[in-house]
């Protein structure tokens, strides 16, 4: 079992650009959540997708959007990048209403 | 979102037990207590969770106070691989899978 896989592992973008991050959930999981982790802080919840719909959303601006595909994989899109968007972006998958969330290794985004 | 309070850091010797405390005085009746840990350069990893009774699994034990206002994660024999940030999280499992992370406790293990 490959677990949760994220791509790319590292990314450098310029302020104002747009970025797309990708996530493949663990086999058998249908719910995908995205988190942002700034250096030295705990992960912050961005949003969660289930059945291709956004089910929950954290306190993030509309520049952050996502998508879930029929095979349960997911994308996180961030528009008009700011320097403050530099962070580790984590994807987590789970079965709906089953407790244990499995996290990927994350994508390190640097905005310059 | 219910809040938890954890010490910023703790230190332990290898092969000795470690007790990581968590206070959650505003816990509601439907909040489960979850623990995750994050090793350096990795995503968080599930450790254990419970509602009212003490819980054991292959990784750790969770001791929950009778009034549920505090809990303790117990690592029975710390190893160097247990050095990580440990997060205590409250979640209403009837509502959804969102996890609200605080700053956590940095556990250092000395050989």
PDB file of N, CA and C in Angstrom, chain B:
ATOM      1  N   UNK B   1     -14.043  25.697  18.110  1.00  0.00           N
ATOM      2  CA  UNK B   1     -13.243  24.491  18.257  1.00  0.00           C
ATOM      3  C   UNK B   1     -12.680  24.440  19.689  1.00  0.00           C
ATOM      4  N   UNK B   2     -12.829  23.284  20.331  1.00  0.00           N
ATOM      5  CA  UNK B   2     -12.356  23.135  21.701  1.00  0.00           C
ATOM      6  C   UNK B   2     -10.838  23.265  21.746  1.00  0.00           C
ATOM      7  N   UNK B   3     -10.338  23.856  22.836  1.00  0.00           N
ATOM      8  CA  UNK B   3      -8.910  24.145  22.952  1.00  0.00           C
ATOM      9  C   UNK B   3      -8.223  23.131  23.855  1.00  0.00           C
ATOM     10  N   UNK B   4      -6.970  22.887  23.589  1.00  0.00           N
ATOM     11  CA  UNK B   4      -6.137  22.056  24.452  1.00  0.00           C
ATOM     12  C   UNK B   4      -4.897  22.839  24.849  1.00  0.00           C
ATOM     13  N   UNK B   5      -4.329  22.494  25.992  1.00  0.00           N
ATOM     14  CA  UNK B   5      -3.103  23.130  26.483  1.00  0.00           C
ATOM     15  C   UNK B   5      -2.071  22.052  26.751  1.00  0.00           C
ATOM     16  N   UNK B   6      -0.902  22.214  26.140  1.00  0.00           N
ATOM     17  CA  UNK B   6       0.189  21.251  26.311  1.00  0.00           C
ATOM     18  C   UNK B   6       1.482  21.992  26.651  1.00  0.00           C
ATOM     19  N   UNK B   7       2.392  21.345  27.383  1.00  0.00           N
ATOM     20  CA  UNK B   7       3.693  21.985  27.606  1.00  0.00           C
ATOM     21  C   UNK B   7       4.426  22.162  26.285  1.00  0.00           C
ATOM     22  N   UNK B   8       5.244  23.218  26.188  1.00  0.00           N
ATOM     23  CA  UNK B   8       5.958  23.472  24.939  1.00  0.00           C
ATOM     24  C   UNK B   8       6.935  22.354  24.602  1.00  0.00           C
ATOM     25  N   UNK B   9       7.636  21.850  25.614  1.00  0.00           N
ATOM     26  CA  UNK B   9       8.634  20.821  25.360  1.00  0.00           C
ATOM     27  C   UNK B   9       8.824  19.935  26.585  1.00  0.00           C
ATOM     28  N   UNK B  10       9.317  18.727  26.349  1.00  0.00           N
ATOM     29  CA  UNK B  10       9.656  17.785  27.407  1.00  0.00           C
ATOM     30  C   UNK B  10      10.870  16.994  26.959  1.00  0.00           C
ATOM     31  N   UNK B  11      11.576  16.455  27.951  1.00  0.00           N
ATOM     32  CA  UNK B  11      12.757  15.677  27.656  1.00  0.00           C
ATOM     33  C   UNK B  11      12.674  14.341  28.387  1.00  0.00           C
ATOM     34  N   UNK B  12      13.168  13.304  27.757  1.00  0.00           N
ATOM     35  CA  UNK B  12      13.122  11.977  28.355  1.00  0.00           C
ATOM     36  C   UNK B  12      14.411  11.245  28.041  1.00  0.00           C
ATOM     37  N   UNK B  13      14.721  10.251  28.874  1.00  0.00           N
ATOM     38  CA  UNK B  13      15.847   9.369  28.588  1.00  0.00           C
ATOM     39  C   UNK B  13      15.356   8.152  27.818  1.00  0.00           C
ATOM     40  N   UNK B  14      16.213   7.662  26.953  1.00  0.00           N
ATOM     41  CA  UNK B  14      15.875   6.478  26.182  1.00  0.00           C
ATOM     42  C   UNK B  14      15.568   5.307  27.107  1.00  0.00           C
ATOM     43  N   UNK B  15      14.624   4.480  26.728  1.00  0.00           N
ATOM     44  CA  UNK B  15      14.217   3.279  27.467  1.00  0.00           C
ATOM     45  C   UNK B  15      13.373   3.580  28.711  1.00  0.00           C
ATOM     46  N   UNK B  16      13.100   4.854  28.990  1.00  0.00           N
ATOM     47  CA  UNK B  16      12.275   5.193  30.142  1.00  0.00           C
ATOM     48  C   UNK B  16      10.866   5.586  29.695  1.00  0.00           C
ATOM     49  N   UNK B  17       9.859   5.478  30.593  1.00  0.00           N
ATOM     50  CA  UNK B  17       8.504   5.891  30.206  1.00  0.00           C
ATOM     51  C   UNK B  17       8.400   7.409  30.100  1.00  0.00           C
ATOM     52  N   UNK B  18       7.482   7.857  29.261  1.00  0.00           N
ATOM     53  CA  UNK B  18       7.228   9.285  29.070  1.00  0.00           C
ATOM     54  C   UNK B  18       5.728   9.533  29.242  1.00  0.00           C
ATOM     55  N   UNK B  19       5.414  10.565  30.029  1.00  0.00           N
ATOM     56  CA  UNK B  19       4.023  10.951  30.240  1.00  0.00           C
ATOM     57  C   UNK B  19       3.817  12.352  29.683  1.00  0.00           C
ATOM     58  N   UNK B  20       3.048  12.458  28.624  1.00  0.00           N
ATOM     59  CA  UNK B  20       2.798  13.746  27.970  1.00  0.00           C
ATOM     60  C   UNK B  20       1.402  14.233  28.373  1.00  0.00           C
ATOM     61  N   UNK B  21       1.324  15.353  29.107  1.00  0.00           N
ATOM     62  CA  UNK B  21       0.016  15.814  29.593  1.00  0.00           C
ATOM     63  C   UNK B  21      -0.704  16.715  28.599  1.00  0.00           C
ATOM     64  N   UNK B  22      -2.025  16.765  28.742  1.00  0.00           N
ATOM     65  CA  UNK B  22      -2.858  17.651  27.927  1.00  0.00           C
ATOM     66  C   UNK B  22      -4.059  18.086  28.764  1.00  0.00           C
ATOM     67  N   UNK B  23      -4.286  19.381  28.837  1.00  0.00           N
ATOM     68  CA  UNK B  23      -5.457  19.912  29.531  1.00  0.00           C
ATOM     69  C   UNK B  23      -6.498  20.358  28.529  1.00  0.00           C
ATOM     70  N   UNK B  24      -7.739  20.008  28.792  1.00  0.00           N
ATOM     71  CA  UNK B  24      -8.844  20.388  27.896  1.00  0.00           C
ATOM     72  C   UNK B  24     -10.087  20.609  28.747  1.00  0.00           C
ATOM     73  N   UNK B  25     -10.065  21.700  29.521  1.00  0.00           N
ATOM     74  CA  UNK B  25     -11.122  21.960  30.499  1.00  0.00           C
ATOM     75  C   UNK B  25     -12.466  22.270  29.852  1.00  0.00           C
ATOM     76  N   UNK B  26     -12.483  22.687  28.581  1.00  0.00           N
ATOM     77  CA  UNK B  26     -13.748  23.046  27.928  1.00  0.00           C
ATOM     78  C   UNK B  26     -14.273  21.917  27.035  1.00  0.00           C
ATOM     79  N   UNK B  27     -13.800  20.715  27.257  1.00  0.00           N
ATOM     80  CA  UNK B  27     -14.210  19.583  26.428  1.00  0.00           C
ATOM     81  C   UNK B  27     -15.710  19.358  26.547  1.00  0.00           C
ATOM     82  N   UNK B  28     -16.356  19.042  25.427  1.00  0.00           N
ATOM     83  CA  UNK B  28     -17.789  18.761  25.448  1.00  0.00           C
ATOM     84  C   UNK B  28     -18.014  17.255  25.491  1.00  0.00           C
ATOM     85  N   UNK B  29     -19.237  16.872  25.752  1.00  0.00           N
ATOM     86  CA  UNK B  29     -19.542  15.462  25.935  1.00  0.00           C
ATOM     87  C   UNK B  29     -19.294  14.597  24.721  1.00  0.00           C
ATOM     88  N   UNK B  30     -19.315  15.180  23.532  1.00  0.00           N
ATOM     89  CA  UNK B  30     -19.139  14.396  22.305  1.00  0.00           C
ATOM     90  C   UNK B  30     -17.746  14.534  21.714  1.00  0.00           C
ATOM     91  N   UNK B  31     -16.848  15.252  22.381  1.00  0.00           N
ATOM     92  CA  UNK B  31     -15.473  15.405  21.882  1.00  0.00           C
ATOM     93  C   UNK B  31     -14.647  14.162  22.198  1.00  0.00           C
ATOM     94  N   UNK B  32     -14.008  13.619  21.163  1.00  0.00           N
ATOM     95  CA  UNK B  32     -13.025  12.575  21.357  1.00  0.00           C
ATOM     96  C   UNK B  32     -11.641  13.228  21.522  1.00  0.00           C
ATOM     97  N   UNK B  33     -10.771  12.571  22.263  1.00  0.00           N
ATOM     98  CA  UNK B  33      -9.401  13.050  22.466  1.00  0.00           C
ATOM     99  C   UNK B  33      -8.491  12.260  21.522  1.00  0.00           C
ATOM    100  N   UNK B  34      -7.832  12.977  20.627  1.00  0.00           N
ATOM    101  CA  UNK B  34      -6.949  12.356  19.641  1.00  0.00           C
ATOM    102  C   UNK B  34      -5.519  12.797  19.882  1.00  0.00           C
ATOM    103  N   UNK B  35      -4.588  11.920  19.627  1.00  0.00           N
ATOM    104  CA  UNK B  35      -3.168  12.263  19.658  1.00  0.00           C
ATOM    105  C   UNK B  35      -2.532  11.903  18.317  1.00  0.00           C
ATOM    106  N   UNK B  36      -1.806  12.869  17.770  1.00  0.00           N
ATOM    107  CA  UNK B  36      -0.996  12.662  16.584  1.00  0.00           C
ATOM    108  C   UNK B  36       0.424  13.094  16.925  1.00  0.00           C
ATOM    109  N   UNK B  37       1.390  12.581  16.185  1.00  0.00           N
ATOM    110  CA  UNK B  37       2.755  13.042  16.353  1.00  0.00           C
ATOM    111  C   UNK B  37       3.352  13.305  14.980  1.00  0.00           C
ATOM    112  N   UNK B  38       4.332  14.198  14.968  1.00  0.00           N
ATOM    113  CA  UNK B  38       4.971  14.570  13.716  1.00  0.00           C
ATOM    114  C   UNK B  38       6.479  14.465  13.887  1.00  0.00           C
ATOM    115  N   UNK B  39       7.045  13.481  13.230  1.00  0.00           N
ATOM    116  CA  UNK B  39       8.497  13.319  13.234  1.00  0.00           C
ATOM    117  C   UNK B  39       9.112  14.340  12.301  1.00  0.00           C
ATOM    118  N   UNK B  40      10.376  14.661  12.499  1.00  0.00           N
ATOM    119  CA  UNK B  40      11.031  15.671  11.640  1.00  0.00           C
ATOM    120  C   UNK B  40      10.898  15.326  10.153  1.00  0.00           C
ATOM    121  N   UNK B  41      10.525  16.325   9.373  1.00  0.00           N
ATOM    122  CA  UNK B  41      10.424  16.213   7.914  1.00  0.00           C
ATOM    123  C   UNK B  41       9.369  15.215   7.451  1.00  0.00           C
ATOM    124  N   UNK B  42       8.368  14.951   8.289  1.00  0.00           N
ATOM    125  CA  UNK B  42       7.289  14.054   7.891  1.00  0.00           C
ATOM    126  C   UNK B  42       5.934  14.676   8.195  1.00  0.00           C
ATOM    127  N   UNK B  43       4.882  14.104   7.606  1.00  0.00           N
ATOM    128  CA  UNK B  43       3.534  14.517   7.948  1.00  0.00           C
ATOM    129  C   UNK B  43       3.135  13.923   9.291  1.00  0.00           C
ATOM    130  N   UNK B  44       2.089  14.478   9.921  1.00  0.00           N
ATOM    131  CA  UNK B  44       1.621  13.916  11.198  1.00  0.00           C
ATOM    132  C   UNK B  44       1.211  12.452  11.064  1.00  0.00           C
ATOM    133  N   UNK B  45       1.295  11.752  12.185  1.00  0.00           N
ATOM    134  CA  UNK B  45       0.989  10.320  12.240  1.00  0.00           C
ATOM    135  C   UNK B  45       0.036  10.071  13.394  1.00  0.00           C
ATOM    136  N   UNK B  46      -1.035   9.338  13.153  1.00  0.00           N
ATOM    137  CA  UNK B  46      -1.996   9.008  14.208  1.00  0.00           C
ATOM    138  C   UNK B  46      -1.324   8.165  15.286  1.00  0.00           C
ATOM    139  N   UNK B  47      -1.630   8.474  16.561  1.00  0.00           N
ATOM    140  CA  UNK B  47      -1.087   7.688  17.663  1.00  0.00           C
ATOM    141  C   UNK B  47      -2.190   6.907  18.362  1.00  0.00           C
ATOM    142  N   UNK B  48      -3.205   7.609  18.844  1.00  0.00           N
ATOM    143  CA  UNK B  48      -4.238   6.956  19.638  1.00  0.00           C
ATOM    144  C   UNK B  48      -5.404   7.913  19.825  1.00  0.00           C
ATOM    145  N   UNK B  49      -6.575   7.400  20.182  1.00  0.00           N
ATOM    146  CA  UNK B  49      -7.686   8.285  20.531  1.00  0.00           C
ATOM    147  C   UNK B  49      -8.604   7.574  21.520  1.00  0.00           C
ATOM    148  N   UNK B  50      -9.416   8.368  22.239  1.00  0.00           N
ATOM    149  CA  UNK B  50     -10.350   7.797  23.193  1.00  0.00           C
ATOM    150  C   UNK B  50     -11.446   8.787  23.555  1.00  0.00           C
ATOM    151  N   UNK B  51     -12.482   8.289  24.224  1.00  0.00           N
ATOM    152  CA  UNK B  51     -13.607   9.128  24.627  1.00  0.00           C
ATOM    153  C   UNK B  51     -13.668   9.262  26.148  1.00  0.00           C
ATOM    154  N   UNK B  52     -13.800   8.139  26.850  1.00  0.00           N
ATOM    155  CA  UNK B  52     -13.898   8.197  28.306  1.00  0.00           C
ATOM    156  C   UNK B  52     -12.964   7.210  28.987  1.00  0.00           C
ATOM    157  N   UNK B  53     -12.849   6.028  28.434  1.00  0.00           N
ATOM    158  CA  UNK B  53     -12.043   4.995  29.072  1.00  0.00           C
ATOM    159  C   UNK B  53     -10.595   5.074  28.614  1.00  0.00           C
ATOM    160  N   UNK B  54      -9.697   4.565  29.452  1.00  0.00           N
ATOM    161  CA  UNK B  54      -8.284   4.476  29.056  1.00  0.00           C
ATOM    162  C   UNK B  54      -8.148   3.530  27.865  1.00  0.00           C
ATOM    163  N   UNK B  55      -7.189   3.827  27.004  1.00  0.00           N
ATOM    164  CA  UNK B  55      -7.014   3.084  25.757  1.00  0.00           C
ATOM    165  C   UNK B  55      -5.560   2.660  25.625  1.00  0.00           C
ATOM    166  N   UNK B  56      -5.358   1.488  25.058  1.00  0.00           N
ATOM    167  CA  UNK B  56      -4.003   1.011  24.777  1.00  0.00           C
ATOM    168  C   UNK B  56      -3.917   0.542  23.335  1.00  0.00           C
ATOM    169  N   UNK B  57      -2.786   0.808  22.691  1.00  0.00           N
ATOM    170  CA  UNK B  57      -2.492   0.180  21.404  1.00  0.00           C
ATOM    171  C   UNK B  57      -1.002  -0.101  21.350  1.00  0.00           C
ATOM    172  N   UNK B  58      -0.534  -0.529  20.179  1.00  0.00           N
ATOM    173  CA  UNK B  58       0.858  -0.964  20.088  1.00  0.00           C
ATOM    174  C   UNK B  58       1.831   0.204  20.242  1.00  0.00           C
ATOM    175  N   UNK B  59       1.351   1.420  20.029  1.00  0.00           N
ATOM    176  CA  UNK B  59       2.250   2.573  20.093  1.00  0.00           C
ATOM    177  C   UNK B  59       2.289   3.202  21.482  1.00  0.00           C
ATOM    178  N   UNK B  60       1.128   3.275  22.149  1.00  0.00           N
ATOM    179  CA  UNK B  60       1.049   4.069  23.377  1.00  0.00           C
ATOM    180  C   UNK B  60      -0.193   3.708  24.179  1.00  0.00           C
ATOM    181  N   UNK B  61      -0.321   4.365  25.329  1.00  0.00           N
ATOM    182  CA  UNK B  61      -1.531   4.288  26.137  1.00  0.00           C
ATOM    183  C   UNK B  61      -2.063   5.693  26.339  1.00  0.00           C
ATOM    184  N   UNK B  62      -3.371   5.795  26.470  1.00  0.00           N
ATOM    185  CA  UNK B  62      -4.023   7.072  26.731  1.00  0.00           C
ATOM    186  C   UNK B  62      -4.803   6.951  28.027  1.00  0.00           C
ATOM    187  N   UNK B  63      -4.429   7.789  28.995  1.00  0.00           N
ATOM    188  CA  UNK B  63      -5.125   7.823  30.279  1.00  0.00           C
ATOM    189  C   UNK B  63      -5.986   9.074  30.315  1.00  0.00           C
ATOM    190  N   UNK B  64      -7.289   8.904  30.531  1.00  0.00           N
ATOM    191  CA  UNK B  64      -8.236  10.014  30.523  1.00  0.00           C
ATOM    192  C   UNK B  64      -8.775  10.217  31.923  1.00  0.00           C
ATOM    193  N   UNK B  65      -8.716  11.459  32.409  1.00  0.00           N
ATOM    194  CA  UNK B  65      -9.220  11.763  33.747  1.00  0.00           C
ATOM    195  C   UNK B  65     -10.716  11.487  33.820  1.00  0.00           C
ATOM    196  N   UNK B  66     -11.176  11.218  35.029  1.00  0.00           N
ATOM    197  CA  UNK B  66     -12.583  10.870  35.205  1.00  0.00           C
ATOM    198  C   UNK B  66     -13.514  11.999  34.755  1.00  0.00           C
ATOM    199  N   UNK B  67     -13.114  13.257  34.993  1.00  0.00           N
ATOM    200  CA  UNK B  67     -13.935  14.392  34.566  1.00  0.00           C
ATOM    201  C   UNK B  67     -13.659  14.796  33.118  1.00  0.00           C
ATOM    202  N   UNK B  68     -12.737  14.116  32.465  1.00  0.00           N
ATOM    203  CA  UNK B  68     -12.350  14.318  31.057  1.00  0.00           C
ATOM    204  C   UNK B  68     -11.726  15.683  30.793  1.00  0.00           C
ATOM    205  N   UNK B  69     -11.353  16.415  31.811  1.00  0.00           N
ATOM    206  CA  UNK B  69     -10.759  17.732  31.599  1.00  0.00           C
ATOM    207  C   UNK B  69      -9.258  17.651  31.345  1.00  0.00           C
ATOM    208  N   UNK B  70      -8.691  16.477  31.448  1.00  0.00           N
ATOM    209  CA  UNK B  70      -7.278  16.308  31.120  1.00  0.00           C
ATOM    210  C   UNK B  70      -7.028  14.870  30.670  1.00  0.00           C
ATOM    211  N   UNK B  71      -5.904  14.680  29.990  1.00  0.00           N
ATOM    212  CA  UNK B  71      -5.516  13.335  29.575  1.00  0.00           C
ATOM    213  C   UNK B  71      -3.994  13.272  29.511  1.00  0.00           C
ATOM    214  N   UNK B  72      -3.479  12.055  29.464  1.00  0.00           N
ATOM    215  CA  UNK B  72      -2.033  11.845  29.413  1.00  0.00           C
ATOM    216  C   UNK B  72      -1.719  10.766  28.395  1.00  0.00           C
ATOM    217  N   UNK B  73      -0.828  11.083  27.485  1.00  0.00           N
ATOM    218  CA  UNK B  73      -0.308  10.093  26.537  1.00  0.00           C
ATOM    219  C   UNK B  73       0.917   9.452  27.176  1.00  0.00           C
ATOM    220  N   UNK B  74       0.935   8.141  27.209  1.00  0.00           N
ATOM    221  CA  UNK B  74       2.031   7.415  27.854  1.00  0.00           C
ATOM    222  C   UNK B  74       2.783   6.586  26.819  1.00  0.00           C
ATOM    223  N   UNK B  75       4.067   6.885  26.671  1.00  0.00           N
ATOM    224  CA  UNK B  75       4.966   6.034  25.870  1.00  0.00           C
ATOM    225  C   UNK B  75       5.712   5.175  26.868  1.00  0.00           C
ATOM    226  N   UNK B  76       5.579   3.878  26.779  1.00  0.00           N
ATOM    227  CA  UNK B  76       6.055   3.022  27.864  1.00  0.00           C
ATOM    228  C   UNK B  76       7.568   2.916  27.917  1.00  0.00           C
ATOM    229  N   UNK B  77       8.230   2.918  26.763  1.00  0.00           N
ATOM    230  CA  UNK B  77       9.688   2.899  26.713  1.00  0.00           C
ATOM    231  C   UNK B  77      10.122   3.774  25.543  1.00  0.00           C
ATOM    232  N   UNK B  78      10.550   4.980  25.852  1.00  0.00           N
ATOM    233  CA  UNK B  78      10.900   5.916  24.795  1.00  0.00           C
ATOM    234  C   UNK B  78      12.134   5.441  24.026  1.00  0.00           C
ATOM    235  N   UNK B  79      12.080   5.606  22.721  1.00  0.00           N
ATOM    236  CA  UNK B  79      13.248   5.353  21.881  1.00  0.00           C
ATOM    237  C   UNK B  79      13.602   6.646  21.155  1.00  0.00           C
ATOM    238  N   UNK B  80      14.755   6.673  20.533  1.00  0.00           N
ATOM    239  CA  UNK B  80      15.172   7.871  19.811  1.00  0.00           C
ATOM    240  C   UNK B  80      14.186   8.197  18.698  1.00  0.00           C
ATOM    241  N   UNK B  81      13.534   7.147  18.155  1.00  0.00           N
ATOM    242  CA  UNK B  81      12.577   7.354  17.080  1.00  0.00           C
ATOM    243  C   UNK B  81      11.298   8.046  17.550  1.00  0.00           C
ATOM    244  N   UNK B  82      11.098   8.095  18.871  1.00  0.00           N
ATOM    245  CA  UNK B  82       9.902   8.764  19.415  1.00  0.00           C
ATOM    246  C   UNK B  82      10.072  10.274  19.526  1.00  0.00           C
ATOM    247  N   UNK B  83      11.258  10.790  19.245  1.00  0.00           N
ATOM    248  CA  UNK B  83      11.470  12.241  19.281  1.00  0.00           C
ATOM    249  C   UNK B  83      10.632  12.887  18.182  1.00  0.00           C
ATOM    250  N   UNK B  84       9.702  13.737  18.586  1.00  0.00           N
ATOM    251  CA  UNK B  84       8.723  14.287  17.641  1.00  0.00           C
ATOM    252  C   UNK B  84       7.936  15.400  18.334  1.00  0.00           C
ATOM    253  N   UNK B  85       7.067  16.050  17.577  1.00  0.00           N
ATOM    254  CA  UNK B  85       6.088  16.970  18.157  1.00  0.00           C
ATOM    255  C   UNK B  85       4.787  16.184  18.348  1.00  0.00           C
ATOM    256  N   UNK B  86       4.268  16.206  19.564  1.00  0.00           N
ATOM    257  CA  UNK B  86       3.052  15.470  19.896  1.00  0.00           C
ATOM    258  C   UNK B  86       1.892  16.453  20.044  1.00  0.00           C
ATOM    259  N   UNK B  87       0.824  16.175  19.312  1.00  0.00           N
ATOM    260  CA  UNK B  87      -0.353  17.045  19.307  1.00  0.00           C
ATOM    261  C   UNK B  87      -1.528  16.347  19.984  1.00  0.00           C
ATOM    262  N   UNK B  88      -2.148  17.036  20.907  1.00  0.00           N
ATOM    263  CA  UNK B  88      -3.383  16.591  21.557  1.00  0.00           C
ATOM    264  C   UNK B  88      -4.530  17.379  20.920  1.00  0.00           C
ATOM    265  N   UNK B  89      -5.517  16.704  20.402  1.00  0.00           N
ATOM    266  CA  UNK B  89      -6.567  17.349  19.616  1.00  0.00           C
ATOM    267  C   UNK B  89      -7.931  16.854  20.085  1.00  0.00           C
ATOM    268  N   UNK B  90      -8.873  17.778  20.218  1.00  0.00           N
ATOM    269  CA  UNK B  90     -10.254  17.400  20.506  1.00  0.00           C
ATOM    270  C   UNK B  90     -11.053  17.450  19.213  1.00  0.00           C
ATOM    271  N   UNK B  91     -11.846  16.453  18.994  1.00  0.00           N
ATOM    272  CA  UNK B  91     -12.667  16.444  17.792  1.00  0.00           C
ATOM    273  C   UNK B  91     -14.027  15.832  18.077  1.00  0.00           C
ATOM    274  N   UNK B  92     -15.082  16.496  17.597  1.00  0.00           N
ATOM    275  CA  UNK B  92     -16.430  15.948  17.676  1.00  0.00           C
ATOM    276  C   UNK B  92     -16.591  14.980  16.514  1.00  0.00           C
ATOM    277  N   UNK B  93     -16.475  13.707  16.797  1.00  0.00           N
ATOM    278  CA  UNK B  93     -16.483  12.717  15.722  1.00  0.00           C
ATOM    279  C   UNK B  93     -17.858  12.541  15.102  1.00  0.00           C
ATOM    280  N   UNK B  94     -18.862  13.167  15.672  1.00  0.00           N
ATOM    281  CA  UNK B  94     -20.195  13.103  15.062  1.00  0.00           C
ATOM    282  C   UNK B  94     -20.337  14.153  13.962  1.00  0.00           C
ATOM    283  N   UNK B  95     -19.424  15.141  13.934  1.00  0.00           N
ATOM    284  CA  UNK B  95     -19.541  16.263  13.007  1.00  0.00           C
ATOM    285  C   UNK B  95     -18.680  16.060  11.769  1.00  0.00           C
ATOM    286  N   UNK B  96     -17.455  15.655  11.966  1.00  0.00           N
ATOM    287  CA  UNK B  96     -16.616  15.513  10.791  1.00  0.00           C
ATOM    288  C   UNK B  96     -15.190  15.220  11.136  1.00  0.00           C
ATOM    289  N   UNK B  97     -14.359  15.118  10.123  1.00  0.00           N
ATOM    290  CA  UNK B  97     -12.988  14.663  10.312  1.00  0.00           C
ATOM    291  C   UNK B  97     -11.973  15.787  10.451  1.00  0.00           C
ATOM    292  N   UNK B  98     -12.419  17.040  10.536  1.00  0.00           N
ATOM    293  CA  UNK B  98     -11.480  18.153  10.651  1.00  0.00           C
ATOM    294  C   UNK B  98     -10.676  18.033  11.933  1.00  0.00           C
ATOM    295  N   UNK B  99      -9.361  18.199  11.840  1.00  0.00           N
ATOM    296  CA  UNK B  99      -8.465  18.183  12.991  1.00  0.00           C
ATOM    297  C   UNK B  99      -7.951  19.606  13.239  1.00  0.00           C
ATOM    298  N   UNK B 100      -8.036  20.062  14.469  1.00  0.00           N
ATOM    299  CA  UNK B 100      -7.552  21.395  14.824  1.00  0.00           C
ATOM    300  C   UNK B 100      -6.284  21.227  15.664  1.00  0.00           C
ATOM    301  N   UNK B 101      -5.145  21.515  15.070  1.00  0.00           N
ATOM    302  CA  UNK B 101      -3.857  21.339  15.723  1.00  0.00           C
ATOM    303  C   UNK B 101      -3.470  22.591  16.501  1.00  0.00           C
ATOM    304  N   UNK B 102      -2.906  22.404  17.696  1.00  0.00           N
ATOM    305  CA  UNK B 102      -2.278  23.493  18.422  1.00  0.00           C
ATOM    306  C   UNK B 102      -0.779  23.473  18.134  1.00  0.00           C
ATOM    307  N   UNK B 103      -0.008  23.992  19.071  1.00  0.00           N
ATOM    308  CA  UNK B 103       1.443  24.041  18.890  1.00  0.00           C
ATOM    309  C   UNK B 103       2.110  22.716  19.247  1.00  0.00           C
ATOM    310  N   UNK B 104       1.449  21.910  20.087  1.00  0.00           N
ATOM    311  CA  UNK B 104       1.986  20.613  20.457  1.00  0.00           C
ATOM    312  C   UNK B 104       3.125  20.673  21.453  1.00  0.00           C
ATOM    313  N   UNK B 105       3.611  19.494  21.833  1.00  0.00           N
ATOM    314  CA  UNK B 105       4.758  19.348  22.745  1.00  0.00           C
ATOM    315  C   UNK B 105       5.917  18.739  21.975  1.00  0.00           C
ATOM    316  N   UNK B 106       7.055  19.414  22.012  1.00  0.00           N
ATOM    317  CA  UNK B 106       8.270  18.875  21.406  1.00  0.00           C
ATOM    318  C   UNK B 106       8.893  17.902  22.406  1.00  0.00           C
ATOM    319  N   UNK B 107       8.976  16.626  22.036  1.00  0.00           N
ATOM    320  CA  UNK B 107       9.593  15.626  22.893  1.00  0.00           C
ATOM    321  C   UNK B 107      11.010  15.350  22.416  1.00  0.00           C
ATOM    322  N   UNK B 108      11.965  15.550  23.327  1.00  0.00           N
ATOM    323  CA  UNK B 108      13.354  15.208  23.031  1.00  0.00           C
ATOM    324  C   UNK B 108      13.726  13.960  23.815  1.00  0.00           C
ATOM    325  N   UNK B 109      14.378  13.018  23.173  1.00  0.00           N
ATOM    326  CA  UNK B 109      14.785  11.768  23.812  1.00  0.00           C
ATOM    327  C   UNK B 109      16.305  11.692  23.809  1.00  0.00           C
ATOM    328  N   UNK B 110      16.879  11.537  25.001  1.00  0.00           N
ATOM    329  CA  UNK B 110      18.330  11.480  25.149  1.00  0.00           C
ATOM    330  C   UNK B 110      18.794  10.026  25.229  1.00  0.00           C
ATOM    331  N   UNK B 111      19.902   9.740  24.570  1.00  0.00           N
ATOM    332  CA  UNK B 111      20.464   8.382  24.633  1.00  0.00           C
ATOM    333  C   UNK B 111      21.409   8.222  25.812  1.00  0.00           C
TER     334      UNK B 111
END
